[in-house]
CSV table of C-alpha atoms in Angstrom, one decimal:
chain,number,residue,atom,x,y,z
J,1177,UNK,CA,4.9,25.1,14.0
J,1178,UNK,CA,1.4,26.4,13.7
J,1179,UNK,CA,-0.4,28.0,17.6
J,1180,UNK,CA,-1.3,25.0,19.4
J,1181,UNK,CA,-4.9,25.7,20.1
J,1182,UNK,CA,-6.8,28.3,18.0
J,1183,UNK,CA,-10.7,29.0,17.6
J,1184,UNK,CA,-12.7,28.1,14.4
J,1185,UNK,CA,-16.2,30.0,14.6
J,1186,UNK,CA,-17.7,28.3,11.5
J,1187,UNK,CA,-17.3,25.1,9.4
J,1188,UNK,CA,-16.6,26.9,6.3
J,1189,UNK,CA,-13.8,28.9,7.6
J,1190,UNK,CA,-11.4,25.4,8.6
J,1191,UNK,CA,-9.5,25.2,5.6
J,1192,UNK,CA,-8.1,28.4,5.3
J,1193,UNK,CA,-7.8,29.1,9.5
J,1194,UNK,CA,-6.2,25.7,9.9
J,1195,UNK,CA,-3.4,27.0,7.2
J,1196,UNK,CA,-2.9,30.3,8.5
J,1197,UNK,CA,-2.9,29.6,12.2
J,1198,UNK,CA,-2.3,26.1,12.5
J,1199,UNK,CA,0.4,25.3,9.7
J,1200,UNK,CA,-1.6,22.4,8.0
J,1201,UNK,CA,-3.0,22.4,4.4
J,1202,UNK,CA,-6.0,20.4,5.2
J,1203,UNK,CA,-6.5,19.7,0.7
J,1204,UNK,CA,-5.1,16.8,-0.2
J,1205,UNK,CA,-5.0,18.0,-3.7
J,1206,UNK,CA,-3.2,21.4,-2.6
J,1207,UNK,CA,-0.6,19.5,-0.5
J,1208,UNK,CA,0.1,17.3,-3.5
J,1209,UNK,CA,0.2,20.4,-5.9
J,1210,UNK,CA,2.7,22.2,-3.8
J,1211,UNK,CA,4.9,18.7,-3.5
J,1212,UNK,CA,5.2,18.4,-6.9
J,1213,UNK,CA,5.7,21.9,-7.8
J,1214,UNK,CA,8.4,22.2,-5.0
J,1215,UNK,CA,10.3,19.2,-6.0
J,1216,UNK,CA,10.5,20.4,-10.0
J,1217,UNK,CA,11.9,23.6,-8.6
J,1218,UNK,CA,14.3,21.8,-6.5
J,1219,UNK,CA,15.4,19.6,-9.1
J,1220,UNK,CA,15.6,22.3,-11.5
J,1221,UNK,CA,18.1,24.2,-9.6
J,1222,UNK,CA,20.6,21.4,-9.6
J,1223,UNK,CA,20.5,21.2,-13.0
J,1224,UNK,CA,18.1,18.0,-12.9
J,1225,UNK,CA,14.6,16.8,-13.0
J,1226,UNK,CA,12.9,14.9,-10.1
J,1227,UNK,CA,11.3,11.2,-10.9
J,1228,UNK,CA,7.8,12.4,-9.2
J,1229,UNK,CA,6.1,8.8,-9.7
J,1230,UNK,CA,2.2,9.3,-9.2
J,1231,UNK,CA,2.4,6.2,-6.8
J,1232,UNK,CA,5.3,7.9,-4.8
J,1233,UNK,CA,3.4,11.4,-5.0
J,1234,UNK,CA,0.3,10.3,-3.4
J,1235,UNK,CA,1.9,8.4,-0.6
J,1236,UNK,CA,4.2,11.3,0.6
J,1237,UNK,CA,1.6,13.5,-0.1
J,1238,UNK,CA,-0.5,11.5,2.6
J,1239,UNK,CA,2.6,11.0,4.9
J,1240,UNK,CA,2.6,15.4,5.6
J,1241,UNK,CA,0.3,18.2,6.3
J,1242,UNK,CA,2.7,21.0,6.1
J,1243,UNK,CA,5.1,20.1,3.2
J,1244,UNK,CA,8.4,21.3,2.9
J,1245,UNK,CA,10.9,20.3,0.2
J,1246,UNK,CA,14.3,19.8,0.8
J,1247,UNK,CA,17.9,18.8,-1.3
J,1248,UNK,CA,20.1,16.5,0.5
J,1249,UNK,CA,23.3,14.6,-1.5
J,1250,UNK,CA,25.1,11.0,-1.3
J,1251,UNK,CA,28.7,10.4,-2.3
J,1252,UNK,CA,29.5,10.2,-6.1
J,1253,UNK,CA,31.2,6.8,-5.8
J,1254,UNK,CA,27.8,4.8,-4.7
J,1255,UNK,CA,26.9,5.9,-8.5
J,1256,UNK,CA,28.9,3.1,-9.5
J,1257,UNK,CA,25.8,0.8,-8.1
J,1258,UNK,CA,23.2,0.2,-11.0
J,1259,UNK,CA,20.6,3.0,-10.8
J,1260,UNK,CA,17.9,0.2,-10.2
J,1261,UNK,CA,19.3,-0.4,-6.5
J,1262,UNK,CA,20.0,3.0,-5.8
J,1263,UNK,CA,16.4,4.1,-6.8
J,1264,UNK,CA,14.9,1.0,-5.4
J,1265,UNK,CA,16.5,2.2,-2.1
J,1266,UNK,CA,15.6,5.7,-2.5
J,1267,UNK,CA,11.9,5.5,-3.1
J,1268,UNK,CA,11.0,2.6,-1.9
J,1269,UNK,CA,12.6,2.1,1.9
J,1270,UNK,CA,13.0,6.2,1.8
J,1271,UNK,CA,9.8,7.8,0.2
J,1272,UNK,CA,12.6,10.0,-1.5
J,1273,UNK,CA,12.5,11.9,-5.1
J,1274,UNK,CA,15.8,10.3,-7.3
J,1275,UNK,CA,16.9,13.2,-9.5
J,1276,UNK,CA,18.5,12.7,-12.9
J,1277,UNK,CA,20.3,14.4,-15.6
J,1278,UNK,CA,18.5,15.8,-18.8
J,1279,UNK,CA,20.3,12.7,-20.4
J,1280,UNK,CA,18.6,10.7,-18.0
J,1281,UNK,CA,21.1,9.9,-15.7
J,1282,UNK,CA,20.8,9.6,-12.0
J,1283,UNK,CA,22.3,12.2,-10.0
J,1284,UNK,CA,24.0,11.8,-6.5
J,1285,UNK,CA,21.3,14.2,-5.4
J,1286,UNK,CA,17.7,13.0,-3.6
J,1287,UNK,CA,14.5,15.3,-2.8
J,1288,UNK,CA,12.7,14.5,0.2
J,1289,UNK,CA,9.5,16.3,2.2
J,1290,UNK,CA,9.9,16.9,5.8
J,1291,UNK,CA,6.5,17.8,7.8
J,1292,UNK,CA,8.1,20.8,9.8
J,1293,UNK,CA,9.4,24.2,8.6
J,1294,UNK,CA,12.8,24.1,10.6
J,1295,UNK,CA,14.9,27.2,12.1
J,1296,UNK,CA,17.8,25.0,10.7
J,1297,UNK,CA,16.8,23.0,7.5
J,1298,UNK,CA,20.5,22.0,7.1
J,1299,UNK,CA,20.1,19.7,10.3
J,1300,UNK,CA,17.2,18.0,9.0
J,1301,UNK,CA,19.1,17.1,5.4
J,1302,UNK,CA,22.0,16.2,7.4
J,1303,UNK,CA,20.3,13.8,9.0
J,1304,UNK,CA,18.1,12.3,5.9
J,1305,UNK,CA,21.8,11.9,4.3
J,1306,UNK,CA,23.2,10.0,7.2
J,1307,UNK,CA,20.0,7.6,7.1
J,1308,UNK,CA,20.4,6.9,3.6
J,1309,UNK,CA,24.2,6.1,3.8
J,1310,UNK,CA,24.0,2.9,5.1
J,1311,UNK,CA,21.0,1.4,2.4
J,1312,UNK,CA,23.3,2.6,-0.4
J,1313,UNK,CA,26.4,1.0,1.4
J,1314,UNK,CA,24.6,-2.4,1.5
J,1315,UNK,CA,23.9,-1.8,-2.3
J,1316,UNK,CA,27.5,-1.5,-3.2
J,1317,UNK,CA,28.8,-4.3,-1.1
J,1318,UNK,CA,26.3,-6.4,-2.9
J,1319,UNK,CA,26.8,-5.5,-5.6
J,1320,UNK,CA,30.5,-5.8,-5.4
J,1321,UNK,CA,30.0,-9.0,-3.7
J,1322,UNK,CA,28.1,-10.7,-6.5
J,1323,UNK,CA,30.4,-9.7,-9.1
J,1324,UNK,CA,32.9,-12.0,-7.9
J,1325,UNK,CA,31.1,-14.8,-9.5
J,1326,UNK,CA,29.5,-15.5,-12.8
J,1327,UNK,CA,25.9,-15.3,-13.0
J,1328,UNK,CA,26.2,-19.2,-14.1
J,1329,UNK,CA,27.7,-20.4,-10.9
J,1330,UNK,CA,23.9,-19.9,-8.9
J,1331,UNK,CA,22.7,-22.8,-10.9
J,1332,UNK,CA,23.5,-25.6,-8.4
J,1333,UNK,CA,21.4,-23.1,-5.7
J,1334,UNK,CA,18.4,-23.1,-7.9
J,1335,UNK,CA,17.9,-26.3,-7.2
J,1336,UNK,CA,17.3,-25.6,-3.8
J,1337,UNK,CA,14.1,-23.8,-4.3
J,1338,UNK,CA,10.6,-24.9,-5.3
J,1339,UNK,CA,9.0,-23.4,-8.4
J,1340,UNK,CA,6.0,-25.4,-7.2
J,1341,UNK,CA,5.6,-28.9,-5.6
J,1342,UNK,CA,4.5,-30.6,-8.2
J,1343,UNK,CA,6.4,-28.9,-10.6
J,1344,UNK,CA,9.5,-29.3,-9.4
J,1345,UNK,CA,12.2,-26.9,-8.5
J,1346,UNK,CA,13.8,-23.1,-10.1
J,1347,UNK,CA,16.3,-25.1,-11.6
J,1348,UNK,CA,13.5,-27.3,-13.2
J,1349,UNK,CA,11.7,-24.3,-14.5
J,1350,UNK,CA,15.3,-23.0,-15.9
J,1351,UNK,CA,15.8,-26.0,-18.0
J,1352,UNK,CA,12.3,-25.8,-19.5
J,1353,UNK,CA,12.5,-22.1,-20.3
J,1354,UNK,CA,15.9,-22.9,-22.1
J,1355,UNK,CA,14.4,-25.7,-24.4
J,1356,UNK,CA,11.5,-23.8,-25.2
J,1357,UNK,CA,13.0,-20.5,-25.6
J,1358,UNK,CA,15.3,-22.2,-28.1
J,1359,UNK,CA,12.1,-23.3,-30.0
J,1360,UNK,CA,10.4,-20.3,-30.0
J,1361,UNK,CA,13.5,-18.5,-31.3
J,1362,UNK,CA,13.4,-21.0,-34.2
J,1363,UNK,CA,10.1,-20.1,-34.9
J,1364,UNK,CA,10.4,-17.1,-34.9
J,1365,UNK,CA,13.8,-16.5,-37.0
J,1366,UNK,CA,15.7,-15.3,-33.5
J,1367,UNK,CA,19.1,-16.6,-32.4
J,1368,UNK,CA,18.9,-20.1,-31.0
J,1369,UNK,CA,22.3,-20.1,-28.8
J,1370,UNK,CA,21.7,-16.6,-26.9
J,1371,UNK,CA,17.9,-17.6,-26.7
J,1372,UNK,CA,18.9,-21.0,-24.9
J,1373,UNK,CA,21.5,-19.1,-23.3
J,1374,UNK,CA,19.4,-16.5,-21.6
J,1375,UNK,CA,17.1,-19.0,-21.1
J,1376,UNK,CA,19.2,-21.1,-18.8
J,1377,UNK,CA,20.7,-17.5,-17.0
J,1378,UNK,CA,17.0,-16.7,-16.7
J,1379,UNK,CA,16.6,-17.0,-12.8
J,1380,UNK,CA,20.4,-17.2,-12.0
J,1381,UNK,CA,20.1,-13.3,-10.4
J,1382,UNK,CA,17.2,-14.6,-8.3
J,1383,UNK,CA,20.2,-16.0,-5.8
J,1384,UNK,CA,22.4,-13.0,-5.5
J,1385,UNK,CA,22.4,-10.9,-2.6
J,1386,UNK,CA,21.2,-7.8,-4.3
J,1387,UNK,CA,18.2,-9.7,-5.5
J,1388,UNK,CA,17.4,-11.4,-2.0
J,1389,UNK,CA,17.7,-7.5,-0.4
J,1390,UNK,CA,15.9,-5.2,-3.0
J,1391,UNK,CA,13.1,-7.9,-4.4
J,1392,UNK,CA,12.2,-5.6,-7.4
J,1393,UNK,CA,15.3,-5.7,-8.9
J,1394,UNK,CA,15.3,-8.6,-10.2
J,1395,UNK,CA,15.5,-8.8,-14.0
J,1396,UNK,CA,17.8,-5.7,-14.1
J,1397,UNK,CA,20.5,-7.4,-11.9
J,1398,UNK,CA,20.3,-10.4,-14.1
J,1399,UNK,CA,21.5,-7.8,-17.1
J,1400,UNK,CA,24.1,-6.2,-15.5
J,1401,UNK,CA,25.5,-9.2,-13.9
J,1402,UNK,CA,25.7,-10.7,-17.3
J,1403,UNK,CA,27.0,-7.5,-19.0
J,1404,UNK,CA,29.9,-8.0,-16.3
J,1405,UNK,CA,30.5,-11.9,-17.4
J,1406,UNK,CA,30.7,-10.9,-21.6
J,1407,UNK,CA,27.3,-12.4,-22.1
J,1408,UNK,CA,26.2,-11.6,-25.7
J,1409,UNK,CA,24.1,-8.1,-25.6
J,1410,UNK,CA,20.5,-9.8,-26.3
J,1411,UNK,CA,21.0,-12.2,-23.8
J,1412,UNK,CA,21.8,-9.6,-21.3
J,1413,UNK,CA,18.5,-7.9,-22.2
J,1414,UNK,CA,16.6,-10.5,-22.4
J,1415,UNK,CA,17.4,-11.5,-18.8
J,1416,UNK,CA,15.9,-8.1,-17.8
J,1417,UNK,CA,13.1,-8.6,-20.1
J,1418,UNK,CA,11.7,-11.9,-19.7
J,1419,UNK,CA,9.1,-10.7,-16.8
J,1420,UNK,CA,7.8,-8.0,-19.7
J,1421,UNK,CA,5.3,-6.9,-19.8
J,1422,UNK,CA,4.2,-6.8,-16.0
J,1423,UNK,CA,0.7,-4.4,-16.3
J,1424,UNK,CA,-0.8,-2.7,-18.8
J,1425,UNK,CA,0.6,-0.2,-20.8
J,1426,UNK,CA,4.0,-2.0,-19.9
J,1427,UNK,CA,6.9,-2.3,-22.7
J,1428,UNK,CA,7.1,-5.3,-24.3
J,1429,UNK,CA,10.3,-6.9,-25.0
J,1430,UNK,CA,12.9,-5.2,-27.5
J,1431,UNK,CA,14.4,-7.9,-29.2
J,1432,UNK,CA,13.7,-11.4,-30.5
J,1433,UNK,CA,15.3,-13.2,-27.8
J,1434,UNK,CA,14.2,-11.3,-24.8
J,1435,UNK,CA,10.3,-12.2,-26.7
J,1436,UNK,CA,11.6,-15.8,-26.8
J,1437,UNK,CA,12.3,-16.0,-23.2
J,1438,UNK,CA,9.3,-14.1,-22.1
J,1439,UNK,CA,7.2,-16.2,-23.6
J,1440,UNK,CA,8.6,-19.3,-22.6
J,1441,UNK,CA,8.7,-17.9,-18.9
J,1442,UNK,CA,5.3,-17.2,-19.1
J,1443,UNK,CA,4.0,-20.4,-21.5
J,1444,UNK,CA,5.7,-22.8,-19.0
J,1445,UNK,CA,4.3,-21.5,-16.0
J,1446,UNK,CA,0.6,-21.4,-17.6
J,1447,UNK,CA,1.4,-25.0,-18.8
J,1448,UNK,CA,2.7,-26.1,-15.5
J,1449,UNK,CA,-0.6,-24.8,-13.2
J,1450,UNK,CA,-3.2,-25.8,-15.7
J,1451,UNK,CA,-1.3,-29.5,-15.9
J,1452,UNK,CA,-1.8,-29.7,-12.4
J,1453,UNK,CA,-5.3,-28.6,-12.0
J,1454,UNK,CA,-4.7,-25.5,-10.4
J,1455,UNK,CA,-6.3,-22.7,-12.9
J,1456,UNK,CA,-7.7,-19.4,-11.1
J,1457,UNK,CA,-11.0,-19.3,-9.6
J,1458,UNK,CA,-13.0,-16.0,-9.4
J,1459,UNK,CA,-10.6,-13.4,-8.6
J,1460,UNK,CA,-7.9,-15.6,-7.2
J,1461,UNK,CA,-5.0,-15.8,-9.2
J,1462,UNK,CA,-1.5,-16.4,-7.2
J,1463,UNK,CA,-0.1,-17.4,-10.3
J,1464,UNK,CA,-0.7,-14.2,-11.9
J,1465,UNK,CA,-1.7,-16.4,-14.8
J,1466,UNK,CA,-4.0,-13.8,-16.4
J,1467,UNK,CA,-1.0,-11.5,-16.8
J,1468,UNK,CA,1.1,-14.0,-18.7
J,1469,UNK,CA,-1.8,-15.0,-20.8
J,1470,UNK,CA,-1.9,-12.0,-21.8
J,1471,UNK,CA,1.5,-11.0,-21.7
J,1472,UNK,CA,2.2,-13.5,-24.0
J,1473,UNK,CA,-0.4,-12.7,-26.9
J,1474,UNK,CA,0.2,-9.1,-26.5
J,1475,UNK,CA,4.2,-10.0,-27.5
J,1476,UNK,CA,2.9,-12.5,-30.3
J,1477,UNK,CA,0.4,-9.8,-32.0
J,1478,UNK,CA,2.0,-6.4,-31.5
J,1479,UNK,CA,5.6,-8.1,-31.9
J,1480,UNK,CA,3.7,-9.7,-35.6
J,1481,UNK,CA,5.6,-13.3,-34.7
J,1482,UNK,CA,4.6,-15.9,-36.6
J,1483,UNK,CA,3.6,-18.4,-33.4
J,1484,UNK,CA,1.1,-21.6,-34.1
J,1485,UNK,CA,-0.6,-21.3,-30.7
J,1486,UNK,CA,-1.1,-24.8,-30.7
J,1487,UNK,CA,2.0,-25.7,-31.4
J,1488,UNK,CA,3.6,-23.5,-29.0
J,1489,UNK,CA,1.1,-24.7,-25.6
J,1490,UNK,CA,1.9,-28.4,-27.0
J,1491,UNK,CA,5.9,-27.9,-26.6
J,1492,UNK,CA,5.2,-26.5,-23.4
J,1493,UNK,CA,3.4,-29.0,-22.1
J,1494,UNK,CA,5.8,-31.7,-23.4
J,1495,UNK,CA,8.5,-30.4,-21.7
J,1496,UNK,CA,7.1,-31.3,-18.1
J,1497,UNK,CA,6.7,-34.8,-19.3
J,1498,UNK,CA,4.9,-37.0,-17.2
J,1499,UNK,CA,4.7,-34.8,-14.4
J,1500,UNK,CA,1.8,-33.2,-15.6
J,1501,UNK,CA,-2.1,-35.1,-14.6
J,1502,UNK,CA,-4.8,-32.3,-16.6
J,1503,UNK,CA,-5.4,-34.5,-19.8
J,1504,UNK,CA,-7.1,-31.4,-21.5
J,1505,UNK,CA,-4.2,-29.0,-20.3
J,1506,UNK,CA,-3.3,-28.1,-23.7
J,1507,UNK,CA,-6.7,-27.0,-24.6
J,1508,UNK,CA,-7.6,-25.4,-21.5
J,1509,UNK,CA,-4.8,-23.2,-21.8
J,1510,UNK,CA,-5.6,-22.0,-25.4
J,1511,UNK,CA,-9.1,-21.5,-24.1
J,1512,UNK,CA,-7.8,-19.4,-21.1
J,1513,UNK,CA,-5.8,-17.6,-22.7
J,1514,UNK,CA,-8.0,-16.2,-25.3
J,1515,UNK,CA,-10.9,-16.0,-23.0
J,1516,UNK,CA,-8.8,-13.4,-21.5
J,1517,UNK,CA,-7.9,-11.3,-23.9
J,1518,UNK,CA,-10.4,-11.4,-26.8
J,1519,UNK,CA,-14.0,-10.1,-26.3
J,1520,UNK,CA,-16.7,-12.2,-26.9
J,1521,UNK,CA,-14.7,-15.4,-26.8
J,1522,UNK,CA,-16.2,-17.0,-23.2
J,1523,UNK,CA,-16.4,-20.5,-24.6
J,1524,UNK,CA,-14.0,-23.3,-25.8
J,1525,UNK,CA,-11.9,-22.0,-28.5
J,1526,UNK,CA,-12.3,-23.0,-31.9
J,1527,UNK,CA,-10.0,-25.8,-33.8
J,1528,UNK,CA,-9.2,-22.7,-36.4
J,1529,UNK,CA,-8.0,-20.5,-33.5
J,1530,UNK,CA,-5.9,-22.7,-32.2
J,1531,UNK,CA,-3.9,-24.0,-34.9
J,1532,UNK,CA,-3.4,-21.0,-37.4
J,1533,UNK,CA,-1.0,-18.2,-36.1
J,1534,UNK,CA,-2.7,-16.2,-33.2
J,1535,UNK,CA,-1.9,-13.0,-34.2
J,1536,UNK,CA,-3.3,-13.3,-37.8
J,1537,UNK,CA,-6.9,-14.0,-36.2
J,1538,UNK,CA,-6.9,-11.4,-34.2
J,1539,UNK,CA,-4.6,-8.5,-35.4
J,1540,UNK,CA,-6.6,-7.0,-38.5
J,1541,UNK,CA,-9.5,-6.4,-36.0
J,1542,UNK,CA,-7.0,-5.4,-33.0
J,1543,UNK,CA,-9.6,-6.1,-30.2
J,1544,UNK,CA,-7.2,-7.8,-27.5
J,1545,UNK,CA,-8.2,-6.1,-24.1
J,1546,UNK,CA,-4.6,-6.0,-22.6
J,1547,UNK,CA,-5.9,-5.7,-18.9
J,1548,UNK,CA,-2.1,-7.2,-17.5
């Protein structure tokens, strides 16, 4: 602990006073500096690098004024927990540093920052380890729980909750993601069965217990879930895949099912709001329907498929059938869509656009602004 009261004769002298005497790096920058620097020492001397996110950075960095970096440990066996969880718990409900391998797999070791240079360090990690314990607990019974039944069986549950009022319920959504993800994979030379079938799984993890307790990993749990049940490989992925990509600069999905389902996910919910009358206005959005707009055509150009835009909003539209009341949905989606991602186009879309394959028009001059 820094003196508790101390004397500062001029303004330009607070900085360095308030470190020496009063234990407090009053730069931001030179707290975060010392953080990061710390940690990759830390992680280095278990054999392991530190996963210092710049999100996660700046919000410890704000959480301290006297950083001090410490190693604490959990027991091997909650490893058996997908990473996602683990890390979910650690960063996110912790503000703790994971630590992986040089193969880039986690280790049963987290950094964390206390504010206070202790006589007995080993008290504070201690207690940071017995704090964490229970989180990653919860995890495994979860996890363990929600293995004892296929990802298949939390169909029936779906039904239970909306997608949208008008639009009818998850389970609604599920069967419209299947049909169309089965026609998009015939468009687009992908497997029809294990696009249909992850198409149907798509939203299965969204009833597990690990889903409902760590919200962001859903996707992932979907793919391990239906690695455990034998599902086909590219199903799996594409379970974890469909919500790709989320922002800009994001992956897009790796194989021609997992681009199937993401772009059915994505065209059916578009299809759906604009049906209803419920497109954004100004900056509201709850639908995030900017990011699948452009999620989708940044999949259809940089992925080269071979999708009739047309085509593709018309399918998705048909498979609401009459729930739908926008008579012009079909072209005010086209005309959203590209409004959004291709400079210069602010007005309705042309006949051409719309019909010939999206990624022809546009890719030779590769103008899409991806701002997902």
């Amino acid at each position: 602990m820094g003196e508790p009261e101390f004397t500062i004769d001029h303004a330009d002298q607070y900085p360095q006073i308030l470190l020496e005497r009063g234990k407090v790096i009053a730069d931001y920058e030179q707290r975060k500096a010392k953080i990061k620097a710390d940690a990759q020492e830390a992680a280095r001397k278990i054999g392991g690098q530190a996963d210092l996110s710049e999100s996660l950075l700046e919000e410890v960095t704000s959480l301290v004024e006297w950083p001090v970096v410490l190693t604490a440990k959990f027991e091997e066996k909650f490893l058996a927990v997908p990473s996602e969880a683990l890390v979910y718990t650690m960063k996110g409900d912790q503000k703790y540093f994971p630590v992986y391998d040089n193969a880039g797999k986690l280790l049963p070791n987290f950094i964390f920052v206390a504010n206070i240079e202790s006589k007995d360090p080993q008290q504070i990690i201690s207690g940071n380890e017995k704090v964490v314990r229970p989180r990653l607990a919860d995890a495994e019974f979860f996890f363990n729980t929600d293995r004892k039944k296929r990802l298949e069986d939390n169909l029936p549950r779906l039904e239970t909750v909306l997608f949208q009022q008008q639009l009818g319920t998850l389970r609604d959504k599920t069967d419209r993601i299947q049909a169309l993800a089965g026609w998009i994979a015939e468009q687009i030379g992908a497997d029809v069965n294990h696009a249909t079938r992850a198409g149907l799984l798509s939203k299965c993890d969204l009833m597990t217990n690990m889903v409902f307790e760590f919200t962001d990993t859903q996707g992932v749990m979907g793919m391990h879930y239906a690695r455990h049940d034998g599902e086909a490989e590219d199903v799996a992925v594409a379970l974890n895949e469909q919500y790709q990509p989320r922002f800009a600069g994001d992956a897009l999905p790796s194989n021609p099912v997992a681009c199937a389902v993401a772009i059915a996910d994505k065209m059916d919910t578009l299809a759906g709001i604009f049906g209803i009358g419920q497109h954004p206005k100004g900056d509201k959005d709850p639908f995030a329907l900017r990011r699948a707009a452009l999620g989708v055509l940044r999949i259809i150009v940089e992925k080269n498929l071979d999708l009739d835009l047309q085509t593709l909003t018309e399918e998705a539209v048909r498979l609401y059938g009459e729930k739908l009341t926008n008579a012009n949905v079909v072209d005010d989606v086209i005309d959203f869509m590209l409004a959004a991602s291709v400079p210069g186009i602010r007005t309705k879309a042309t006949a051409s656009t719309r019909s010939r394959r999206y990624w022809r028009v546009v890719q030779p001059a590769r103008r899409i602004s991806m701002r997902v």
